[in-house]
Tab-separated table of C-alpha atoms in Angstrom:
chain	number	residue	atom	x	y	z
A	1	UNK	CA	-12.106	-6.922	-30.446
A	2	UNK	CA	-10.119	-9.657	-28.545
A	3	UNK	CA	-8.874	-10.865	-31.686
A	4	UNK	CA	-7.898	-7.309	-32.788
A	5	UNK	CA	-6.028	-6.849	-29.319
A	6	UNK	CA	-4.012	-10.300	-30.039
A	7	UNK	CA	-3.329	-9.122	-33.532
A	8	UNK	CA	-1.735	-5.937	-32.270
A	9	UNK	CA	0.150	-7.535	-29.504
A	10	UNK	CA	1.814	-9.703	-32.101
A	11	UNK	CA	2.375	-6.933	-34.377
A	12	UNK	CA	4.087	-4.862	-31.962
A	13	UNK	CA	6.182	-7.887	-30.683
A	14	UNK	CA	7.672	-8.221	-34.248
A	15	UNK	CA	7.988	-4.508	-34.789
A	16	UNK	CA	10.236	-3.896	-31.880
A	17	UNK	CA	13.139	-5.725	-33.245
A	18	UNK	CA	12.734	-3.851	-36.696
A	19	UNK	CA	12.880	-0.587	-34.719
A	20	UNK	CA	15.868	-1.764	-32.900
A	21	UNK	CA	17.622	-2.219	-35.937
A	22	UNK	CA	17.020	1.363	-36.878
A	23	UNK	CA	17.752	2.591	-33.476
A	24	UNK	CA	19.187	5.084	-32.575
A	25	UNK	CA	18.235	7.943	-34.602
A	26	UNK	CA	20.164	10.413	-32.585
A	27	UNK	CA	23.426	10.702	-30.314
A	28	UNK	CA	23.187	8.703	-27.199
A	29	UNK	CA	24.097	10.175	-23.841
A	30	UNK	CA	26.828	8.246	-21.979
A	31	UNK	CA	26.758	9.338	-18.262
A	32	UNK	CA	30.038	8.843	-16.511
A	33	UNK	CA	29.301	9.339	-12.486
A	34	UNK	CA	32.932	10.458	-11.908
A	35	UNK	CA	35.249	13.080	-13.083
A	36	UNK	CA	37.151	13.332	-16.179
A	37	UNK	CA	40.399	11.520	-15.931
A	38	UNK	CA	39.088	8.933	-13.668
A	39	UNK	CA	39.310	5.197	-14.446
A	40	UNK	CA	35.814	5.129	-15.292
A	41	UNK	CA	36.045	8.150	-17.457
A	42	UNK	CA	38.981	6.335	-19.312
A	43	UNK	CA	36.876	3.274	-20.030
A	44	UNK	CA	33.627	4.989	-21.175
A	45	UNK	CA	35.409	7.264	-23.749
A	46	UNK	CA	37.258	4.112	-25.148
A	47	UNK	CA	34.333	1.997	-25.493
A	48	UNK	CA	31.982	5.060	-26.478
A	49	UNK	CA	34.300	5.887	-29.566
A	50	UNK	CA	34.094	2.380	-30.928
A	51	UNK	CA	30.431	1.516	-30.156
A	52	UNK	CA	29.373	3.867	-33.049
A	53	UNK	CA	30.782	1.460	-35.407
A	54	UNK	CA	27.563	-0.555	-34.759
A	55	UNK	CA	25.066	2.376	-33.509
A	56	UNK	CA	25.758	4.667	-36.399
A	57	UNK	CA	25.556	7.461	-33.904
A	58	UNK	CA	27.925	8.873	-31.356
A	59	UNK	CA	27.865	7.986	-27.690
A	60	UNK	CA	28.494	11.437	-26.311
A	61	UNK	CA	30.362	10.970	-22.801
A	62	UNK	CA	28.872	13.525	-20.153
A	63	UNK	CA	30.738	13.558	-16.568
A	64	UNK	CA	28.103	13.985	-13.740
A	65	UNK	CA	30.506	13.592	-10.952
A	66	UNK	CA	29.560	13.700	-7.098
A	67	UNK	CA	28.255	11.902	-3.880
A	68	UNK	CA	30.531	8.866	-4.903
A	69	UNK	CA	28.681	8.363	-8.134
A	70	UNK	CA	25.334	8.597	-6.915
A	71	UNK	CA	24.387	12.070	-8.714
A	72	UNK	CA	25.332	10.526	-12.365
A	73	UNK	CA	23.630	7.162	-11.403
A	74	UNK	CA	20.422	8.715	-10.422
A	75	UNK	CA	20.267	10.762	-13.606
A	76	UNK	CA	20.160	7.763	-15.596
A	77	UNK	CA	17.883	5.813	-13.308
A	78	UNK	CA	15.271	8.601	-13.776
A	79	UNK	CA	15.829	9.070	-17.341
A	80	UNK	CA	13.369	7.901	-20.221
A	81	UNK	CA	13.803	4.020	-20.508
A	82	UNK	CA	14.589	4.300	-24.412
A	83	UNK	CA	18.192	3.576	-24.366
A	84	UNK	CA	19.060	7.037	-25.115
A	85	UNK	CA	20.643	7.722	-21.713
A	86	UNK	CA	23.238	4.953	-20.699
A	87	UNK	CA	25.098	4.751	-17.391
A	88	UNK	CA	28.952	3.797	-17.482
A	89	UNK	CA	28.663	2.151	-13.975
A	90	UNK	CA	31.213	0.791	-11.410
A	91	UNK	CA	31.220	-1.466	-8.454
A	92	UNK	CA	30.681	2.051	-6.521
A	93	UNK	CA	27.441	2.781	-8.088
A	94	UNK	CA	25.925	-0.744	-8.925
A	95	UNK	CA	27.178	-2.657	-5.931
A	96	UNK	CA	28.303	-1.035	-2.877
A	97	UNK	CA	26.089	2.171	-2.785
A	98	UNK	CA	23.330	0.590	-0.616
A	99	UNK	CA	25.638	-0.445	1.983
A	100	UNK	CA	27.531	2.905	2.183
A	101	UNK	CA	24.729	5.263	2.239
A	102	UNK	CA	21.649	5.491	4.211
A	103	UNK	CA	19.813	7.317	1.309
A	104	UNK	CA	20.388	6.018	-2.043
A	105	UNK	CA	17.994	7.832	-4.766
A	106	UNK	CA	17.758	4.627	-6.677
A	107	UNK	CA	17.376	1.030	-6.313
A	108	UNK	CA	20.564	-0.557	-7.854
A	109	UNK	CA	18.709	-3.731	-8.946
A	110	UNK	CA	15.162	-2.771	-9.700
A	111	UNK	CA	16.098	0.592	-11.440
A	112	UNK	CA	18.845	-0.539	-13.762
A	113	UNK	CA	19.282	-3.297	-16.557
A	114	UNK	CA	22.838	-4.256	-17.038
A	115	UNK	CA	23.816	-4.186	-20.931
A	116	UNK	CA	27.365	-5.740	-20.457
A	117	UNK	CA	30.475	-5.775	-18.224
A	118	UNK	CA	33.133	-3.732	-19.945
A	119	UNK	CA	36.382	-4.405	-17.896
A	120	UNK	CA	38.020	-5.002	-14.308
A	121	UNK	CA	41.174	-3.803	-12.805
A	122	UNK	CA	43.366	-3.983	-9.596
A	123	UNK	CA	43.435	-1.179	-7.029
A	124	UNK	CA	46.751	0.002	-5.969
A	125	UNK	CA	48.148	0.923	-2.545
A	126	UNK	CA	50.132	3.946	-3.341
A	127	UNK	CA	52.257	6.801	-1.258
A	128	UNK	CA	54.038	9.701	-2.349
A	129	UNK	CA	57.459	8.895	-3.949
A	130	UNK	CA	59.032	11.164	-1.246
A	131	UNK	CA	57.073	9.370	1.671
A	132	UNK	CA	58.883	7.637	4.359
A	133	UNK	CA	56.682	4.778	3.950
A	134	UNK	CA	58.854	2.248	1.899
A	135	UNK	CA	56.553	-0.760	2.208
A	136	UNK	CA	53.040	-1.660	3.475
A	137	UNK	CA	54.550	-3.046	6.593
A	138	UNK	CA	56.151	0.395	7.056
A	139	UNK	CA	52.706	1.970	6.546
A	140	UNK	CA	50.907	-0.594	9.083
A	141	UNK	CA	53.466	0.164	11.593
A	142	UNK	CA	53.238	3.664	11.430
A	143	UNK	CA	49.573	3.579	11.674
A	144	UNK	CA	49.673	1.324	14.927
A	145	UNK	CA	51.929	3.836	16.466
A	146	UNK	CA	49.777	6.484	15.589
A	147	UNK	CA	46.026	5.831	15.310
A	148	UNK	CA	44.542	8.122	12.700
A	149	UNK	CA	47.941	9.586	12.219
A	150	UNK	CA	47.874	8.422	8.682
A	151	UNK	CA	45.371	10.057	6.389
A	152	UNK	CA	44.155	8.483	3.218
A	153	UNK	CA	41.987	9.773	0.226
A	154	UNK	CA	39.024	8.335	-1.442
A	155	UNK	CA	37.094	9.645	-4.361
A	156	UNK	CA	34.679	6.630	-4.761
A	157	UNK	CA	33.294	3.664	-2.715
A	158	UNK	CA	35.707	1.168	-3.941
A	159	UNK	CA	38.553	3.263	-2.955
A	160	UNK	CA	37.121	3.690	0.571
A	161	UNK	CA	36.071	0.116	1.159
A	162	UNK	CA	39.478	-1.108	-0.103
A	163	UNK	CA	41.294	1.056	2.299
A	164	UNK	CA	38.995	0.517	5.413
A	165	UNK	CA	38.894	-3.323	4.695
A	166	UNK	CA	42.790	-3.104	4.519
A	167	UNK	CA	43.067	-1.098	7.901
A	168	UNK	CA	40.258	-3.414	9.665
A	169	UNK	CA	42.158	-6.661	8.720
A	170	UNK	CA	45.570	-4.872	9.846
A	171	UNK	CA	44.115	-3.913	13.072
A	172	UNK	CA	44.784	-0.048	12.579
A	173	UNK	CA	42.832	3.298	12.396
A	174	UNK	CA	43.302	5.553	9.293
A	175	UNK	CA	41.911	9.083	8.881
A	176	UNK	CA	39.625	9.543	6.146
A	177	UNK	CA	40.041	12.530	3.578
A	178	UNK	CA	37.085	12.352	0.992
A	179	UNK	CA	37.860	13.944	-2.396
A	180	UNK	CA	35.645	14.901	-5.390
A	181	UNK	CA	37.785	13.229	-8.109
A	182	UNK	CA	40.627	10.957	-8.286
A	183	UNK	CA	43.001	13.280	-10.302
A	184	UNK	CA	42.700	15.858	-7.486
A	185	UNK	CA	43.489	12.939	-4.821
A	186	UNK	CA	46.493	11.933	-6.781
A	187	UNK	CA	47.749	15.780	-6.927
A	188	UNK	CA	47.486	15.803	-3.218
A	189	UNK	CA	49.018	12.499	-2.432
A	190	UNK	CA	52.081	13.731	-4.909
A	191	UNK	CA	52.348	16.985	-2.705
A	192	UNK	CA	52.121	15.201	0.320
A	193	UNK	CA	49.107	16.660	1.440
A	194	UNK	CA	47.672	13.088	2.498
A	195	UNK	CA	49.470	10.275	2.988
A	196	UNK	CA	47.814	7.263	1.256
A	197	UNK	CA	45.699	6.513	-1.767
A	198	UNK	CA	44.196	3.234	-2.759
A	199	UNK	CA	42.816	3.698	-6.394
A	200	UNK	CA	42.395	2.072	-9.520
A	201	UNK	CA	45.554	0.812	-11.383
A	202	UNK	CA	44.543	3.145	-14.312
A	203	UNK	CA	44.681	6.278	-12.004
A	204	UNK	CA	47.788	5.357	-10.037
A	205	UNK	CA	49.908	4.018	-12.896
A	206	UNK	CA	50.907	7.040	-14.758
A	207	UNK	CA	52.133	8.784	-11.727
A	208	UNK	CA	54.071	5.815	-10.725
A	209	UNK	CA	55.660	5.268	-13.855
A	210	UNK	CA	56.809	9.081	-14.004
A	211	UNK	CA	58.329	8.493	-10.532
A	212	UNK	CA	55.819	10.767	-8.689
A	213	UNK	CA	54.100	7.874	-6.700
A	214	UNK	CA	55.527	4.628	-4.981
A	215	UNK	CA	53.245	1.577	-5.158
A	216	UNK	CA	53.178	-0.709	-2.249
A	217	UNK	CA	50.921	-3.308	-3.213
A	218	UNK	CA	48.091	-4.367	-5.194
A	219	UNK	CA	44.672	-5.478	-4.159
A	220	UNK	CA	44.127	-8.438	-5.987
A	221	UNK	CA	45.140	-12.182	-5.422
A	222	UNK	CA	47.679	-12.112	-8.152
A	223	UNK	CA	50.378	-9.312	-9.032
A	224	UNK	CA	49.692	-6.669	-11.724
A	225	UNK	CA	51.407	-7.773	-14.912
A	226	UNK	CA	52.432	-3.989	-15.226
A	227	UNK	CA	53.938	-3.940	-11.869
A	228	UNK	CA	55.458	-7.679	-11.554
A	229	UNK	CA	57.904	-6.656	-8.730
A	230	UNK	CA	55.023	-5.281	-6.574
A	231	UNK	CA	53.443	-7.707	-3.964
A	232	UNK	CA	49.756	-8.013	-3.367
A	233	UNK	CA	48.319	-6.939	-0.062
A	234	UNK	CA	47.929	-10.632	1.012
A	235	UNK	CA	51.888	-11.129	0.425
A	236	UNK	CA	53.058	-7.764	1.850
A	237	UNK	CA	50.973	-7.664	4.951
A	238	UNK	CA	50.228	-11.611	5.361
A	239	UNK	CA	46.702	-11.001	4.956
A	240	UNK	CA	45.664	-14.044	2.823
A	241	UNK	CA	42.004	-13.182	2.741
A	242	UNK	CA	42.429	-9.677	1.239
A	243	UNK	CA	41.197	-9.215	-2.154
A	244	UNK	CA	39.126	-6.372	-3.923
A	245	UNK	CA	39.067	-5.224	-7.673
A	246	UNK	CA	37.105	-2.645	-9.555
A	247	UNK	CA	34.958	-3.169	-12.515
A	248	UNK	CA	32.806	-1.179	-14.941
A	249	UNK	CA	29.452	-1.932	-16.275
A	250	UNK	CA	27.074	-0.699	-19.075
A	251	UNK	CA	23.478	-0.077	-17.842
A	252	UNK	CA	20.513	1.455	-18.747
A	253	UNK	CA	16.928	2.287	-17.029
A	254	UNK	CA	15.245	-1.104	-16.255
A	255	UNK	CA	12.234	-0.598	-18.440
A	256	UNK	CA	14.264	-0.367	-21.586
A	257	UNK	CA	12.950	-2.644	-24.444
A	258	UNK	CA	15.135	-5.902	-24.734
A	259	UNK	CA	15.792	-5.469	-28.528
A	260	UNK	CA	17.357	-1.911	-27.613
A	261	UNK	CA	19.530	-3.606	-24.736
A	262	UNK	CA	20.684	-6.500	-27.117
A	263	UNK	CA	21.647	-3.742	-29.946
A	264	UNK	CA	23.630	-1.868	-27.335
A	265	UNK	CA	25.376	-5.195	-26.297
A	266	UNK	CA	26.285	-5.802	-29.785
A	267	UNK	CA	28.019	-2.470	-30.051
A	268	UNK	CA	29.976	-3.372	-26.627
A	269	UNK	CA	31.000	-6.636	-28.207
A	270	UNK	CA	32.249	-4.787	-31.283
A	271	UNK	CA	34.177	-2.231	-29.173
A	272	UNK	CA	35.737	-4.662	-26.915
A	273	UNK	CA	37.249	-6.448	-29.993
A	274	UNK	CA	39.038	-3.582	-31.090
A	275	UNK	CA	42.778	-3.952	-30.990
A	276	UNK	CA	43.452	-0.478	-30.013
A	277	UNK	CA	41.077	-0.461	-27.161
A	278	UNK	CA	42.436	-3.865	-25.821
A	279	UNK	CA	46.013	-2.571	-26.104
A	280	UNK	CA	45.210	0.890	-24.347
A	281	UNK	CA	43.053	-0.748	-21.358
A	282	UNK	CA	44.909	-4.026	-21.026
A	283	UNK	CA	48.768	-3.430	-21.960
A	284	UNK	CA	48.982	0.262	-21.010
A	285	UNK	CA	46.428	0.485	-17.921
A	286	UNK	CA	46.301	-3.045	-16.621
A	287	UNK	CA	42.798	-3.768	-17.080
A	288	UNK	CA	40.979	-7.029	-18.222
A	289	UNK	CA	38.445	-6.401	-21.047
A	290	UNK	CA	35.321	-8.332	-19.978
A	291	UNK	CA	32.220	-8.013	-22.376
A	292	UNK	CA	29.520	-10.391	-21.567
A	293	UNK	CA	25.807	-10.868	-22.069
A	294	UNK	CA	23.331	-9.020	-20.214
A	295	UNK	CA	22.258	-11.898	-18.309
A	296	UNK	CA	25.954	-12.649	-17.205
A	297	UNK	CA	26.262	-9.029	-16.337
A	298	UNK	CA	23.023	-9.197	-14.285
A	299	UNK	CA	24.446	-12.517	-12.272
A	300	UNK	CA	27.636	-10.803	-11.790
A	301	UNK	CA	26.363	-7.580	-10.480
A	302	UNK	CA	24.130	-9.605	-7.761
A	303	UNK	CA	26.950	-11.497	-6.804
A	304	UNK	CA	29.472	-8.546	-6.251
A	305	UNK	CA	26.578	-6.768	-4.496
A	306	UNK	CA	26.606	-9.107	-1.976
A	307	UNK	CA	30.479	-9.307	-1.841
A	308	UNK	CA	30.805	-5.730	-1.283
A	309	UNK	CA	28.181	-5.289	1.136
A	310	UNK	CA	29.798	-7.947	3.175
A	311	UNK	CA	33.267	-6.184	2.901
A	312	UNK	CA	31.861	-3.047	4.172
A	313	UNK	CA	30.341	-4.482	7.066
A	314	UNK	CA	33.499	-6.408	7.903
A	315	UNK	CA	35.329	-3.274	7.649
A	316	UNK	CA	32.934	-1.627	10.281
A	317	UNK	CA	31.911	1.152	7.899
A	318	UNK	CA	28.825	2.947	9.101
A	319	UNK	CA	26.378	4.248	6.388
A	320	UNK	CA	26.523	7.947	5.766
């Protein structure tokens, strides 16, 4: 009996990679925890379309927006761990959530297994093109003269943290106006219904290039290649310690078999090498395409979780 159990275990260990080679046998659900048109949605759709080349099945993108990404992330965390439901996650869902919310319906590290990093992108500090605020120093001066008189939009944790971190370092108070989606926030920013929006470059850049928005600064240490004349926050406001950027990761439920994770990783690697994807994300939207091994992704997410938690506490944001 003991010998048969050993043989059965050995058979299963060699059978699983064979199963993974035939997997998947049906379309995969790709959950985007933010609205259509968001930076996460753009990244997800570009990768999903090209992952089919390896998988032989489509990755069908499904937007499950709400609660700063927690609704969609929870749906994946609670799904069957067979690789048929994947999360196009971000620093909001996979690094910042625990520090921002008292009750997170999943454990970011225990409930997810990262498959691969996908991309990273600067955030841009933007106002309406018709705003009286011509520079970041104008913004800070106006906020100092009128505490909570300058309103800012946020549709994700990264946007809120980036703005509150800027306000904290500059010694000002801003009025937070939460939005369900980034496109809605951009609409209100253009119309002047909200004063400020710090969001992923992929969200801000099209409206800035069309002349509807004015970009005051980038949140990274280096200037954006797409906006070389726009200073960084560190430069514009003399805040040398300021730096935040957004990133995107493909993740699955934690108990997903390793061979399936490896197959998904192979699909990401193939997609990331596609010239059209790299041109669209890199040259057009200013993202760095950053595929990785699953182990590298796990280490990165743990490190970023510590960084975002520190940033949230330093900014004085109380968990909701």
